[in-house]
Amino acid sequence: MDVDEITGRLSLRFGPSVAEWCARVPEQAADAAARWDLTLGDVMPPGASSVVVACARGDEPLALKLSPDPVFLASQASVLRHFAPSGRVPAVLAEADGEVLMEAVRPGTPADELETPPSPQEWADLVTALHTVPTGGGPWLSLRARCEEAYARIGRRLADPAVAAHITERTWTRALSRCRALLDTQPQVLLHGDLHSGNVLDGGAPRGLVAIDPRPCVGDPCFDVVDYALAAAGRTGVTARATAVATASALDPDRLHDWCRALAPMNAIAYLDDEAARTELLTLAR
């Protein structure tokens, strides 16, 4: 394991004091392997708050997740167990303090790395399965709380001249107003809450797409498809993809379009160097 890489990555989230925990990661992984009879492999693609190690028990491929924030990791494991009836999240097999053993999704290619992006029907099948899980059983945030926090946090970036050159306070305020209007009339389902293509893996046939790293909240089912729709900006077009995925998901296409307009400025910040995508997103935001 590259402890220096792990330390540099997790320090961005937890600060320099995480170095001591990172130094113990090889030992912690070895202890978990002995406890659960695992053969350890390579560290899997990096995340911001954890270390995931490919492993196996016999011929069964597994994933060992370690985090310096055991409360966060236990909460995430609990959420995955709650979504388990959908069949569209990795199964949690064992837990210890700061450690979670999960199935390894196969083939497991992230959706944003697939040669052909998931189709609207594939995305619709994923969210429809997730949204059949009842809301009971957890202290879930409301989508309103999640959105208010995101607009406040990301809105501070308007002070950056590179962002302000494209996104005005007026545009941001209009987007927030649209979001609040949608929240005032939203249906209520348990959402994944962070369903973008980086958090979706190819589970192969017949399973289909599998969601990872949920940030659950309760609110409008359109929220779990809006990032998928907006990802078509500058490519196949947001409106066409939003209409297709709304139809496949039995969602209101007009409502999804309104969500796209509300979140377009937020997403545009990630596309400042992509003129085609940025232009389409900010045109939606007018």
PDB file of C-alpha atoms in Angstrom:
ATOM      1  CA  MET A   1       0.000   0.000   0.000  1.00  0.00           C
ATOM      2  CA  ASP A   2       1.154   3.521  -0.773  1.00  0.00           C
ATOM      3  CA  VAL A   3       0.747   5.122   2.656  1.00  0.00           C
ATOM      4  CA  ASP A   4       1.978   8.485   1.345  1.00  0.00           C
ATOM      5  CA  GLU A   5      -0.769   8.527  -1.312  1.00  0.00           C
ATOM      6  CA  ILE A   6      -3.417   7.572   1.236  1.00  0.00           C
ATOM      7  CA  THR A   7      -2.186  10.257   3.645  1.00  0.00           C
ATOM      8  CA  GLY A   8      -2.144  12.975   1.000  1.00  0.00           C
ATOM      9  CA  ARG A   9      -5.652  12.101  -0.162  1.00  0.00           C
ATOM     10  CA  LEU A  10      -7.334  11.798   3.235  1.00  0.00           C
ATOM     11  CA  SER A  11      -5.554  14.881   4.610  1.00  0.00           C
ATOM     12  CA  LEU A  12      -7.666  16.975   2.249  1.00  0.00           C
ATOM     13  CA  ARG A  13     -10.764  15.804   4.139  1.00  0.00           C
ATOM     14  CA  PHE A  14      -9.512  15.200   7.688  1.00  0.00           C
ATOM     15  CA  GLY A  15      -6.480  17.453   8.011  1.00  0.00           C
ATOM     16  CA  PRO A  16      -2.826  16.576   8.745  1.00  0.00           C
ATOM     17  CA  SER A  17      -3.666  14.761  11.980  1.00  0.00           C
ATOM     18  CA  VAL A  18      -5.007  11.844   9.907  1.00  0.00           C
ATOM     19  CA  ALA A  19      -1.402  10.851   9.071  1.00  0.00           C
ATOM     20  CA  GLU A  20      -1.138   8.740  12.222  1.00  0.00           C
ATOM     21  CA  TRP A  21      -4.244   6.738  11.246  1.00  0.00           C
ATOM     22  CA  CYS A  22      -2.985   6.347   7.670  1.00  0.00           C
ATOM     23  CA  ALA A  23       0.306   4.905   8.887  1.00  0.00           C
ATOM     24  CA  ARG A  24      -1.667   2.113  10.568  1.00  0.00           C
ATOM     25  CA  VAL A  25      -3.748   1.233   7.496  1.00  0.00           C
ATOM     26  CA  PRO A  26      -1.562  -1.710   6.359  1.00  0.00           C
ATOM     27  CA  GLU A  27      -1.660  -3.172   9.881  1.00  0.00           C
ATOM     28  CA  GLN A  28      -5.403  -2.565  10.219  1.00  0.00           C
ATOM     29  CA  ALA A  29      -6.077  -4.230   6.870  1.00  0.00           C
ATOM     30  CA  ALA A  30      -3.916  -7.201   7.835  1.00  0.00           C
ATOM     31  CA  ASP A  31      -5.799  -7.570  11.140  1.00  0.00           C
ATOM     32  CA  ALA A  32      -9.144  -7.492   9.294  1.00  0.00           C
ATOM     33  CA  ALA A  33      -7.843 -10.066   6.820  1.00  0.00           C
ATOM     34  CA  ALA A  34      -6.889 -12.408   9.650  1.00  0.00           C
ATOM     35  CA  ARG A  35     -10.226 -11.880  11.428  1.00  0.00           C
ATOM     36  CA  TRP A  36     -12.366 -12.487   8.328  1.00  0.00           C
ATOM     37  CA  ASP A  37     -10.101 -14.973   6.520  1.00  0.00           C
ATOM     38  CA  LEU A  38      -9.306 -12.650   3.618  1.00  0.00           C
ATOM     39  CA  THR A  39      -6.586 -12.462   1.006  1.00  0.00           C
ATOM     40  CA  LEU A  40      -5.757  -8.819   0.418  1.00  0.00           C
ATOM     41  CA  GLY A  41      -5.230  -7.278  -3.000  1.00  0.00           C
ATOM     42  CA  ASP A  42      -4.660  -3.760  -4.265  1.00  0.00           C
ATOM     43  CA  VAL A  43      -6.119  -0.498  -3.003  1.00  0.00           C
ATOM     44  CA  MET A  44      -9.141   0.282  -5.180  1.00  0.00           C
ATOM     45  CA  PRO A  45      -9.904   3.664  -6.825  1.00  0.00           C
ATOM     46  CA  PRO A  46      -9.455   6.417  -4.253  1.00  0.00           C
ATOM     47  CA  GLY A  47     -12.185   8.132  -2.282  1.00  0.00           C
ATOM     48  CA  ALA A  48     -12.184  11.251  -0.139  1.00  0.00           C
ATOM     49  CA  SER A  49     -13.008   9.703   3.230  1.00  0.00           C
ATOM     50  CA  SER A  50     -11.932   6.063   3.166  1.00  0.00           C
ATOM     51  CA  VAL A  51      -9.550   3.422   1.880  1.00  0.00           C
ATOM     52  CA  VAL A  52     -11.019   0.492  -0.045  1.00  0.00           C
ATOM     53  CA  VAL A  53      -8.916  -2.637  -0.491  1.00  0.00           C
ATOM     54  CA  ALA A  54      -9.770  -5.352  -2.980  1.00  0.00           C
ATOM     55  CA  CYS A  55      -9.752  -8.737  -1.277  1.00  0.00           C
ATOM     56  CA  ALA A  56     -11.144 -12.235  -1.529  1.00  0.00           C
ATOM     57  CA  ARG A  57     -12.289 -15.128   0.609  1.00  0.00           C
ATOM     58  CA  GLY A  58     -11.619 -18.230  -1.396  1.00  0.00           C
ATOM     59  CA  ASP A  59     -13.043 -17.512  -4.853  1.00  0.00           C
ATOM     60  CA  GLU A  60     -15.399 -14.795  -3.584  1.00  0.00           C
ATOM     61  CA  PRO A  61     -14.292 -11.253  -4.531  1.00  0.00           C
ATOM     62  CA  LEU A  62     -14.863  -8.750  -1.712  1.00  0.00           C
ATOM     63  CA  ALA A  63     -14.048  -5.168  -0.774  1.00  0.00           C
ATOM     64  CA  LEU A  64     -12.681  -4.034   2.590  1.00  0.00           C
ATOM     65  CA  LYS A  65     -13.455  -0.412   3.446  1.00  0.00           C
ATOM     66  CA  LEU A  66     -11.536   1.418   6.187  1.00  0.00           C
ATOM     67  CA  SER A  67     -12.120   4.941   7.448  1.00  0.00           C
ATOM     68  CA  PRO A  68     -10.654   7.220  10.136  1.00  0.00           C
ATOM     69  CA  ASP A  69     -14.263   8.243  10.820  1.00  0.00           C
ATOM     70  CA  PRO A  70     -15.879   5.088  12.248  1.00  0.00           C
ATOM     71  CA  VAL A  71     -19.191   6.850  12.942  1.00  0.00           C
ATOM     72  CA  PHE A  72     -19.491   7.854   9.274  1.00  0.00           C
ATOM     73  CA  LEU A  73     -18.583   4.358   8.110  1.00  0.00           C
ATOM     74  CA  ALA A  74     -21.068   2.676  10.465  1.00  0.00           C
ATOM     75  CA  SER A  75     -23.775   5.055   9.253  1.00  0.00           C
ATOM     76  CA  GLN A  76     -22.980   4.274   5.628  1.00  0.00           C
ATOM     77  CA  ALA A  77     -23.105   0.535   6.325  1.00  0.00           C
ATOM     78  CA  SER A  78     -26.491   1.000   7.977  1.00  0.00           C
ATOM     79  CA  VAL A  79     -27.792   2.855   4.927  1.00  0.00           C
ATOM     80  CA  LEU A  80     -26.532   0.139   2.585  1.00  0.00           C
ATOM     81  CA  ARG A  81     -28.311  -2.478   4.686  1.00  0.00           C
ATOM     82  CA  HIS A  82     -31.500  -0.397   4.476  1.00  0.00           C
ATOM     83  CA  PHE A  83     -31.267  -0.210   0.673  1.00  0.00           C
ATOM     84  CA  ALA A  84     -30.362  -3.918   0.387  1.00  0.00           C
ATOM     85  CA  PRO A  85     -33.889  -5.095  -0.577  1.00  0.00           C
ATOM     86  CA  SER A  86     -33.559  -3.125  -3.808  1.00  0.00           C
ATOM     87  CA  GLY A  87     -30.713  -5.368  -4.941  1.00  0.00           C
ATOM     88  CA  ARG A  88     -28.988  -2.243  -6.254  1.00  0.00           C
ATOM     89  CA  VAL A  89     -26.344  -1.579  -3.576  1.00  0.00           C
ATOM     90  CA  PRO A  90     -23.354  -3.657  -2.450  1.00  0.00           C
ATOM     91  CA  ALA A  91     -24.194  -6.178   0.260  1.00  0.00           C
ATOM     92  CA  VAL A  92     -22.621  -5.526   3.670  1.00  0.00           C
ATOM     93  CA  LEU A  93     -21.152  -8.789   4.975  1.00  0.00           C
ATOM     94  CA  ALA A  94     -19.391  -7.827   8.223  1.00  0.00           C
ATOM     95  CA  GLU A  95     -18.511  -4.791  10.335  1.00  0.00           C
ATOM     96  CA  ALA A  96     -16.023  -3.762  12.986  1.00  0.00           C
ATOM     97  CA  ASP A  97     -14.987  -0.391  14.371  1.00  0.00           C
ATOM     98  CA  GLY A  98     -13.904   1.653  11.350  1.00  0.00           C
ATOM     99  CA  GLU A  99     -14.108  -1.369   9.026  1.00  0.00           C
ATOM    100  CA  VAL A 100     -16.778  -2.699   6.681  1.00  0.00           C
ATOM    101  CA  LEU A 101     -16.543  -5.830   4.531  1.00  0.00           C
ATOM    102  CA  MET A 102     -18.721  -5.732   1.421  1.00  0.00           C
ATOM    103  CA  GLU A 103     -19.324  -7.709  -1.723  1.00  0.00           C
ATOM    104  CA  ALA A 104     -17.247  -6.587  -4.700  1.00  0.00           C
ATOM    105  CA  VAL A 105     -19.569  -5.501  -7.503  1.00  0.00           C
ATOM    106  CA  ARG A 106     -18.569  -7.138 -10.784  1.00  0.00           C
ATOM    107  CA  PRO A 107     -17.513  -6.076 -13.331  1.00  0.00           C
ATOM    108  CA  GLY A 108     -17.681  -2.888 -11.240  1.00  0.00           C
ATOM    109  CA  THR A 109     -16.690  -0.299 -13.847  1.00  0.00           C
ATOM    110  CA  PRO A 110     -17.824   3.175 -12.709  1.00  0.00           C
ATOM    111  CA  ALA A 111     -20.563   4.548 -14.957  1.00  0.00           C
ATOM    112  CA  ASP A 112     -18.472   7.604 -15.804  1.00  0.00           C
ATOM    113  CA  GLU A 113     -15.781   5.300 -17.229  1.00  0.00           C
ATOM    114  CA  LEU A 114     -18.038   3.129 -19.403  1.00  0.00           C
ATOM    115  CA  GLU A 115     -17.438   3.370 -23.143  1.00  0.00           C
ATOM    116  CA  THR A 116     -21.196   3.794 -23.610  1.00  0.00           C
ATOM    117  CA  PRO A 117     -22.965   5.751 -20.839  1.00  0.00           C
ATOM    118  CA  PRO A 118     -25.910   4.081 -19.115  1.00  0.00           C
ATOM    119  CA  SER A 119     -29.111   4.422 -21.095  1.00  0.00           C
ATOM    120  CA  PRO A 120     -32.107   6.327 -19.695  1.00  0.00           C
ATOM    121  CA  GLN A 121     -33.861   2.991 -19.182  1.00  0.00           C
ATOM    122  CA  GLU A 122     -30.908   1.573 -17.227  1.00  0.00           C
ATOM    123  CA  TRP A 123     -30.802   4.657 -14.984  1.00  0.00           C
ATOM    124  CA  ALA A 124     -34.567   4.521 -14.560  1.00  0.00           C
ATOM    125  CA  ASP A 125     -34.410   0.860 -13.527  1.00  0.00           C
ATOM    126  CA  LEU A 126     -31.795   1.760 -10.901  1.00  0.00           C
ATOM    127  CA  VAL A 127     -33.704   4.636  -9.309  1.00  0.00           C
ATOM    128  CA  THR A 128     -37.047   2.843  -9.486  1.00  0.00           C
ATOM    129  CA  ALA A 129     -35.565  -0.069  -7.532  1.00  0.00           C
ATOM    130  CA  LEU A 130     -33.983   2.243  -4.946  1.00  0.00           C
ATOM    131  CA  HIS A 131     -37.191   4.235  -4.513  1.00  0.00           C
ATOM    132  CA  THR A 132     -39.217   1.128  -3.637  1.00  0.00           C
ATOM    133  CA  VAL A 133     -37.353   0.985  -0.303  1.00  0.00           C
ATOM    134  CA  PRO A 134     -39.526   2.503   2.452  1.00  0.00           C
ATOM    135  CA  THR A 135     -38.425   5.659   4.230  1.00  0.00           C
ATOM    136  CA  GLY A 136     -38.777   4.213   7.744  1.00  0.00           C
ATOM    137  CA  GLY A 137     -35.831   3.011   9.789  1.00  0.00           C
ATOM    138  CA  GLY A 138     -33.374   5.872   9.781  1.00  0.00           C
ATOM    139  CA  PRO A 139     -32.818   9.460  10.915  1.00  0.00           C
ATOM    140  CA  TRP A 140     -32.822  10.720   7.341  1.00  0.00           C
ATOM    141  CA  LEU A 141     -32.273  14.357   6.452  1.00  0.00           C
ATOM    142  CA  SER A 142     -34.856  16.138   4.344  1.00  0.00           C
ATOM    143  CA  LEU A 143     -33.956  17.033   0.785  1.00  0.00           C
ATOM    144  CA  ARG A 144     -34.688  20.640   1.765  1.00  0.00           C
ATOM    145  CA  ALA A 145     -31.911  20.579   4.361  1.00  0.00           C
ATOM    146  CA  ARG A 146     -29.522  18.980   1.874  1.00  0.00           C
ATOM    147  CA  CYS A 147     -30.267  21.580  -0.806  1.00  0.00           C
ATOM    148  CA  GLU A 148     -30.078  24.596   1.508  1.00  0.00           C
ATOM    149  CA  GLU A 149     -26.665  23.431   2.724  1.00  0.00           C
ATOM    150  CA  ALA A 150     -25.403  22.842  -0.812  1.00  0.00           C
ATOM    151  CA  TYR A 151     -26.525  26.224  -2.154  1.00  0.00           C
ATOM    152  CA  ALA A 152     -24.929  27.986   0.818  1.00  0.00           C
ATOM    153  CA  ARG A 153     -21.661  26.031   0.633  1.00  0.00           C
ATOM    154  CA  ILE A 154     -21.199  26.066  -3.140  1.00  0.00           C
ATOM    155  CA  GLY A 155     -22.570  29.589  -3.409  1.00  0.00           C
ATOM    156  CA  ARG A 156     -19.486  30.863  -1.604  1.00  0.00           C
ATOM    157  CA  ARG A 157     -17.544  30.016  -4.736  1.00  0.00           C
ATOM    158  CA  LEU A 158     -19.204  32.935  -6.525  1.00  0.00           C
ATOM    159  CA  ALA A 159     -16.541  35.054  -4.832  1.00  0.00           C
ATOM    160  CA  ASP A 160     -13.971  33.345  -7.084  1.00  0.00           C
ATOM    161  CA  PRO A 161     -13.433  35.577 -10.149  1.00  0.00           C
ATOM    162  CA  ALA A 162     -13.238  32.520 -12.411  1.00  0.00           C
ATOM    163  CA  VAL A 163     -16.734  31.491 -11.286  1.00  0.00           C
ATOM    164  CA  ALA A 164     -18.176  35.013 -11.132  1.00  0.00           C
ATOM    165  CA  ALA A 165     -17.164  35.578 -14.754  1.00  0.00           C
ATOM    166  CA  HIS A 166     -19.904  33.126 -15.768  1.00  0.00           C
ATOM    167  CA  ILE A 167     -22.377  32.874 -12.873  1.00  0.00           C
ATOM    168  CA  THR A 168     -23.891  35.991 -11.348  1.00  0.00           C
ATOM    169  CA  GLU A 169     -25.557  36.413  -7.972  1.00  0.00           C
ATOM    170  CA  ARG A 170     -28.811  36.967  -9.844  1.00  0.00           C
ATOM    171  CA  THR A 171     -28.491  33.619 -11.618  1.00  0.00           C
ATOM    172  CA  TRP A 172     -27.712  31.893  -8.322  1.00  0.00           C
ATOM    173  CA  THR A 173     -30.631  33.516  -6.484  1.00  0.00           C
ATOM    174  CA  ARG A 174     -33.027  32.577  -9.289  1.00  0.00           C
ATOM    175  CA  ALA A 175     -31.831  28.961  -9.148  1.00  0.00           C
ATOM    176  CA  LEU A 176     -32.295  28.833  -5.376  1.00  0.00           C
ATOM    177  CA  SER A 177     -35.824  30.234  -5.721  1.00  0.00           C
ATOM    178  CA  ARG A 178     -36.683  27.548  -8.267  1.00  0.00           C
ATOM    179  CA  CYS A 179     -35.313  24.881  -5.966  1.00  0.00           C
ATOM    180  CA  ARG A 180     -37.337  26.121  -3.001  1.00  0.00           C
ATOM    181  CA  ALA A 181     -40.517  26.181  -5.096  1.00  0.00           C
ATOM    182  CA  LEU A 182     -39.953  22.540  -6.042  1.00  0.00           C
ATOM    183  CA  LEU A 183     -39.263  21.591  -2.434  1.00  0.00           C
ATOM    184  CA  ASP A 184     -42.563  23.185  -1.388  1.00  0.00           C
ATOM    185  CA  THR A 185     -44.484  20.695  -3.558  1.00  0.00           C
ATOM    186  CA  GLN A 186     -42.220  17.634  -3.550  1.00  0.00           C
ATOM    187  CA  PRO A 187     -43.304  13.999  -3.241  1.00  0.00           C
ATOM    188  CA  GLN A 188     -41.577  12.019  -0.487  1.00  0.00           C
ATOM    189  CA  VAL A 189     -39.393   8.969  -1.147  1.00  0.00           C
ATOM    190  CA  LEU A 190     -36.094   7.779   0.309  1.00  0.00           C
ATOM    191  CA  LEU A 191     -33.387   9.067  -2.026  1.00  0.00           C
ATOM    192  CA  HIS A 192     -29.848   7.879  -2.601  1.00  0.00           C
ATOM    193  CA  GLY A 193     -29.066  11.590  -2.415  1.00  0.00           C
ATOM    194  CA  ASP A 194     -25.761  11.638  -4.330  1.00  0.00           C
ATOM    195  CA  LEU A 195     -26.572   9.649  -7.447  1.00  0.00           C
ATOM    196  CA  HIS A 196     -24.097  10.777 -10.080  1.00  0.00           C
ATOM    197  CA  SER A 197     -22.186   8.582 -12.518  1.00  0.00           C
ATOM    198  CA  GLY A 198     -19.139   8.369 -10.231  1.00  0.00           C
ATOM    199  CA  ASN A 199     -21.295   6.687  -7.591  1.00  0.00           C
ATOM    200  CA  VAL A 200     -22.773   4.070  -9.917  1.00  0.00           C
ATOM    201  CA  LEU A 201     -21.077   0.809 -10.950  1.00  0.00           C
ATOM    202  CA  ASP A 202     -21.776  -1.670 -13.705  1.00  0.00           C
ATOM    203  CA  GLY A 203     -23.204  -4.737 -11.981  1.00  0.00           C
ATOM    204  CA  GLY A 204     -23.416  -6.772 -15.187  1.00  0.00           C
ATOM    205  CA  ALA A 205     -26.392  -8.795 -16.397  1.00  0.00           C
ATOM    206  CA  PRO A 206     -28.973  -9.354 -15.095  1.00  0.00           C
ATOM    207  CA  ARG A 207     -28.334  -7.139 -12.056  1.00  0.00           C
ATOM    208  CA  GLY A 208     -27.771  -3.865 -13.878  1.00  0.00           C
ATOM    209  CA  LEU A 209     -26.412  -0.683 -12.358  1.00  0.00           C
ATOM    210  CA  VAL A 210     -25.415  -0.643  -8.662  1.00  0.00           C
ATOM    211  CA  ALA A 211     -25.253   2.492  -6.495  1.00  0.00           C
ATOM    212  CA  ILE A 212     -22.498   3.123  -3.944  1.00  0.00           C
ATOM    213  CA  ASP A 213     -21.788   5.774  -1.292  1.00  0.00           C
ATOM    214  CA  PRO A 214     -25.368   6.927  -0.609  1.00  0.00           C
ATOM    215  CA  ARG A 215     -26.120  10.164   1.239  1.00  0.00           C
ATOM    216  CA  PRO A 216     -29.762   9.406   2.012  1.00  0.00           C
ATOM    217  CA  CYS A 217     -32.441  12.008   2.397  1.00  0.00           C
ATOM    218  CA  VAL A 218     -36.199  12.113   1.917  1.00  0.00           C
ATOM    219  CA  GLY A 219     -37.745  14.087  -0.899  1.00  0.00           C
ATOM    220  CA  ASP A 220     -38.516  14.357  -4.614  1.00  0.00           C
ATOM    221  CA  PRO A 221     -37.652  11.244  -6.705  1.00  0.00           C
ATOM    222  CA  CYS A 222     -36.592  13.545  -9.556  1.00  0.00           C
ATOM    223  CA  PHE A 223     -33.534  14.476  -7.489  1.00  0.00           C
ATOM    224  CA  ASP A 224     -31.951  11.054  -8.072  1.00  0.00           C
ATOM    225  CA  VAL A 225     -32.079  11.476 -11.864  1.00  0.00           C
ATOM    226  CA  VAL A 226     -31.225  15.165 -12.257  1.00  0.00           C
ATOM    227  CA  ASP A 227     -27.423  14.668 -12.221  1.00  0.00           C
ATOM    228  CA  TYR A 228     -27.786  11.988 -14.897  1.00  0.00           C
ATOM    229  CA  ALA A 229     -29.780  14.421 -17.050  1.00  0.00           C
ATOM    230  CA  LEU A 230     -27.380  17.332 -16.501  1.00  0.00           C
ATOM    231  CA  ALA A 231     -24.384  15.158 -17.410  1.00  0.00           C
ATOM    232  CA  ALA A 232     -25.607  15.274 -21.025  1.00  0.00           C
ATOM    233  CA  ALA A 233     -24.870  19.016 -21.247  1.00  0.00           C
ATOM    234  CA  GLY A 234     -22.721  19.823 -24.267  1.00  0.00           C
ATOM    235  CA  ARG A 235     -23.088  16.259 -25.519  1.00  0.00           C
ATOM    236  CA  THR A 236     -26.439  14.632 -26.276  1.00  0.00           C
ATOM    237  CA  GLY A 237     -28.392  17.472 -24.661  1.00  0.00           C
ATOM    238  CA  VAL A 238     -29.990  17.853 -21.250  1.00  0.00           C
ATOM    239  CA  THR A 239     -33.574  18.264 -22.455  1.00  0.00           C
ATOM    240  CA  ALA A 240     -33.535  15.104 -24.561  1.00  0.00           C
ATOM    241  CA  ARG A 241     -31.967  12.998 -21.824  1.00  0.00           C
ATOM    242  CA  ALA A 242     -34.233  14.433 -19.115  1.00  0.00           C
ATOM    243  CA  THR A 243     -37.330  13.669 -21.158  1.00  0.00           C
ATOM    244  CA  ALA A 244     -36.155  10.126 -21.885  1.00  0.00           C
ATOM    245  CA  VAL A 245     -35.225   9.260 -18.294  1.00  0.00           C
ATOM    246  CA  ALA A 246     -38.384  10.870 -16.881  1.00  0.00           C
ATOM    247  CA  THR A 247     -40.545   8.810 -19.241  1.00  0.00           C
ATOM    248  CA  ALA A 248     -38.661   5.610 -18.405  1.00  0.00           C
ATOM    249  CA  SER A 249     -38.946   6.360 -14.665  1.00  0.00           C
ATOM    250  CA  ALA A 250     -42.618   7.379 -14.779  1.00  0.00           C
ATOM    251  CA  LEU A 251     -41.633  10.819 -13.446  1.00  0.00           C
ATOM    252  CA  ASP A 252     -43.092  14.185 -14.437  1.00  0.00           C
ATOM    253  CA  PRO A 253     -40.825  15.454 -17.266  1.00  0.00           C
ATOM    254  CA  ASP A 254     -41.763  19.079 -16.613  1.00  0.00           C
ATOM    255  CA  ARG A 255     -40.829  18.732 -12.971  1.00  0.00           C
ATOM    256  CA  LEU A 256     -37.510  17.108 -13.839  1.00  0.00           C
ATOM    257  CA  HIS A 257     -36.822  19.909 -16.310  1.00  0.00           C
ATOM    258  CA  ASP A 258     -37.449  22.430 -13.513  1.00  0.00           C
ATOM    259  CA  TRP A 259     -34.955  20.570 -11.307  1.00  0.00           C
ATOM    260  CA  CYS A 260     -32.428  20.725 -14.142  1.00  0.00           C
ATOM    261  CA  ARG A 261     -32.892  24.484 -14.365  1.00  0.00           C
ATOM    262  CA  ALA A 262     -32.540  24.845 -10.596  1.00  0.00           C
ATOM    263  CA  LEU A 263     -29.315  22.826 -10.348  1.00  0.00           C
ATOM    264  CA  ALA A 264     -27.742  23.856 -13.673  1.00  0.00           C
ATOM    265  CA  PRO A 265     -25.664  26.756 -12.221  1.00  0.00           C
ATOM    266  CA  MET A 266     -24.311  24.497  -9.488  1.00  0.00           C
ATOM    267  CA  ASN A 267     -23.215  21.908 -12.048  1.00  0.00           C
ATOM    268  CA  ALA A 268     -21.850  24.582 -14.375  1.00  0.00           C
ATOM    269  CA  ILE A 269     -19.113  25.348 -11.831  1.00  0.00           C
ATOM    270  CA  ALA A 270     -17.624  21.931 -12.595  1.00  0.00           C
ATOM    271  CA  TYR A 271     -17.623  22.711 -16.324  1.00  0.00           C
ATOM    272  CA  LEU A 272     -16.010  26.148 -16.456  1.00  0.00           C
ATOM    273  CA  ASP A 273     -13.397  24.853 -18.924  1.00  0.00           C
ATOM    274  CA  ASP A 274     -15.947  23.015 -21.088  1.00  0.00           C
ATOM    275  CA  GLU A 275     -17.560  25.737 -23.156  1.00  0.00           C
ATOM    276  CA  ALA A 276     -20.255  23.575 -24.745  1.00  0.00           C
ATOM    277  CA  ALA A 277     -21.430  22.079 -21.452  1.00  0.00           C
ATOM    278  CA  ARG A 278     -21.136  25.367 -19.541  1.00  0.00           C
ATOM    279  CA  THR A 279     -23.108  27.254 -22.184  1.00  0.00           C
ATOM    280  CA  GLU A 280     -25.929  24.730 -22.223  1.00  0.00           C
ATOM    281  CA  LEU A 281     -26.172  24.639 -18.435  1.00  0.00           C
ATOM    282  CA  LEU A 282     -26.247  28.405 -18.072  1.00  0.00           C
ATOM    283  CA  THR A 283     -28.781  28.715 -20.868  1.00  0.00           C
ATOM    284  CA  LEU A 284     -30.995  26.329 -18.898  1.00  0.00           C
ATOM    285  CA  ALA A 285     -30.566  28.519 -15.824  1.00  0.00           C
ATOM    286  CA  ARG A 286     -32.011  31.652 -17.453  1.00  0.00           C
TER     287      ARG A 286
END
